[in-house]
Amino acid sequence: MSVDVIKTDVVIIGAGPVGLFAVFELGLLDVKCHVIDILDRPGGQCAELYPEKPIYDIPALPVVTGQQLTDQLMEQIEPFGAEYHFNEQVDTIERIEDGFRVGTDTGMQFECKVVVIAAGGGSFTPKRPPLPGIEAYEGTSVFYSVRKMEAFKDKDVLIVGGGDSALDWTLNLQPVAKSLTLLHRRSEFRAAPASVQKMLELVDGGDISFKLGQVTTLHGDNAQLTGVTVKGADGSTFEHPTEVMLPFFGLTMKLGPVANWGLNLDENLIPVDTEKFETSEKGIFAIGDINTYPGKLKLILSGFHEAALMAQAAHRIVYPDKKLIFQYTTSSSSLQKKLGVK
Amino acid sequence: MTKVTFIQPDGTENTVEAEPGMTLMEAAVKNSVRGIAAECGGACSCATCHVYVEDAWREATGEPEAMEEDMLDFAFDVRPSSRLSCQIKLTEELDGLTVRIPEKQF
């Protein structure tokens, strides 16, 4: 596979509200951005954890939901033409002669002058059921996502959970797998009703089986699962033989690869100065919930402020010979032109 | 004030005082009770503040609403006494409430 390196001014890691607003502040200063996020859409925690929940402390917005805030930020930053790369996790940041090389888990490569880490509480990763010994089976018999359906061809597959991921993969893997069982703790599902309906039809047709219960023990050897013990809804236990298990219990936040980037860390947070919000590495900035400094408050509004000050410092790195003149969007014709004001 | 007791998996008990109106999760986090992660900060969207309500208190705390029941799908080792502590609002009537913390929140 040939790798085309994407060249840009700034790579922003994290498409939460603070990462998105950084696009705005950098854009006003003619700094071009690419934004990378592990989720499949913008918004970060606002989109993943509380899309429908009202937020009451955004200045001038008495009440706004996480999704509305995300949508409005996307509209506000649209003029700056940032490019977004979703479902990508930044794995590596290396210093190169004229900045940094940033690499993702799927092999994408970026070259940039400045890196902005706006990673919030870290990256969202699938929850690992706390079953003894599960680590030994991960990647061989236990999977938290499906990268290639072929890997499940002619296998006995057990899918655990009752949400959209569990239902979607039940429907998608059924034609591929040798046998498929869906295990869930109750007979109600929080998944899309249409998917539930299709799943029930497959059960009725004998194409898959559905069992009520929760996995308590894994059995197998040499990283190869042979079966699981299940506690049924009535408290009794039964054995279920299987080669593969796909548990879908939602996402949790883990610091992830941030720890490997050679930055000073303080209890999983990145210390920064309060003038530029720069980390211990020159040219790498950290804004929003991921950073720490005396008096830090984990508020969206604090992250917005940090983005504005960071942008000034980033501008000096991207355009070392240009003098930056401070301007207001209310009166500056050049800023209004960038914003597309007619 | 409402007194609530959290029993850790190893049997250790933490009794803390909470103001009525707080949620059980807030009482735990404010008093640094181990084992209540509360990743989403009380939005009923992460299932990392899972507790088991002691039998004597199950009637007083009531049953989970549909959204909480949905979210419990993302918890581990769910039992009939399972609740998300961010959804239990503390009242004077719950003075003495006792809950157990699961082995792991994930």
PDB file of C-alpha atoms in Angstrom, chain A residues 129 131 134 141-144 156-160 215 218 225 228 242-247:
ATOM      1  CA  PRO A 129     -15.894  -6.927  30.001  1.00  0.00           C
ATOM      2  CA  LEU A 131     -13.947 -11.392  32.674  1.00  0.00           C
ATOM      3  CA  ILE A 134     -10.134 -12.131  28.526  1.00  0.00           C
ATOM      4  CA  SER A 141     -11.178 -15.141  19.667  1.00  0.00           C
ATOM      5  CA  VAL A 142     -12.503 -11.982  21.285  1.00  0.00           C
ATOM      6  CA  PHE A 143     -13.070  -8.888  19.137  1.00  0.00           C
ATOM      7  CA  TYR A 144     -14.488  -5.469  19.998  1.00  0.00           C
ATOM      8  CA  ASP A 156     -19.317 -20.165  15.479  1.00  0.00           C
ATOM      9  CA  VAL A 157     -19.914 -16.584  16.567  1.00  0.00           C
ATOM     10  CA  LEU A 158     -21.334 -15.273  19.840  1.00  0.00           C
ATOM     11  CA  ILE A 159     -22.399 -11.630  19.930  1.00  0.00           C
ATOM     12  CA  VAL A 160     -23.083 -10.105  23.348  1.00  0.00           C
ATOM     13  CA  VAL A 215     -21.335 -14.260  30.335  1.00  0.00           C
ATOM     14  CA  LEU A 218     -14.545 -17.871  29.418  1.00  0.00           C
ATOM     15  CA  LEU A 225     -11.968 -19.729  22.901  1.00  0.00           C
ATOM     16  CA  VAL A 228     -18.475 -19.536  27.728  1.00  0.00           C
ATOM     17  CA  THR A 242     -18.293 -20.858  20.644  1.00  0.00           C
ATOM     18  CA  GLU A 243     -15.081 -20.019  18.765  1.00  0.00           C
ATOM     19  CA  VAL A 244     -15.531 -16.296  18.666  1.00  0.00           C
ATOM     20  CA  MET A 245     -17.071 -13.709  20.989  1.00  0.00           C
ATOM     21  CA  LEU A 246     -17.894 -10.105  20.108  1.00  0.00           C
ATOM     22  CA  PRO A 247     -18.878  -8.125  23.222  1.00  0.00           C
TER      23      PRO A 247
END
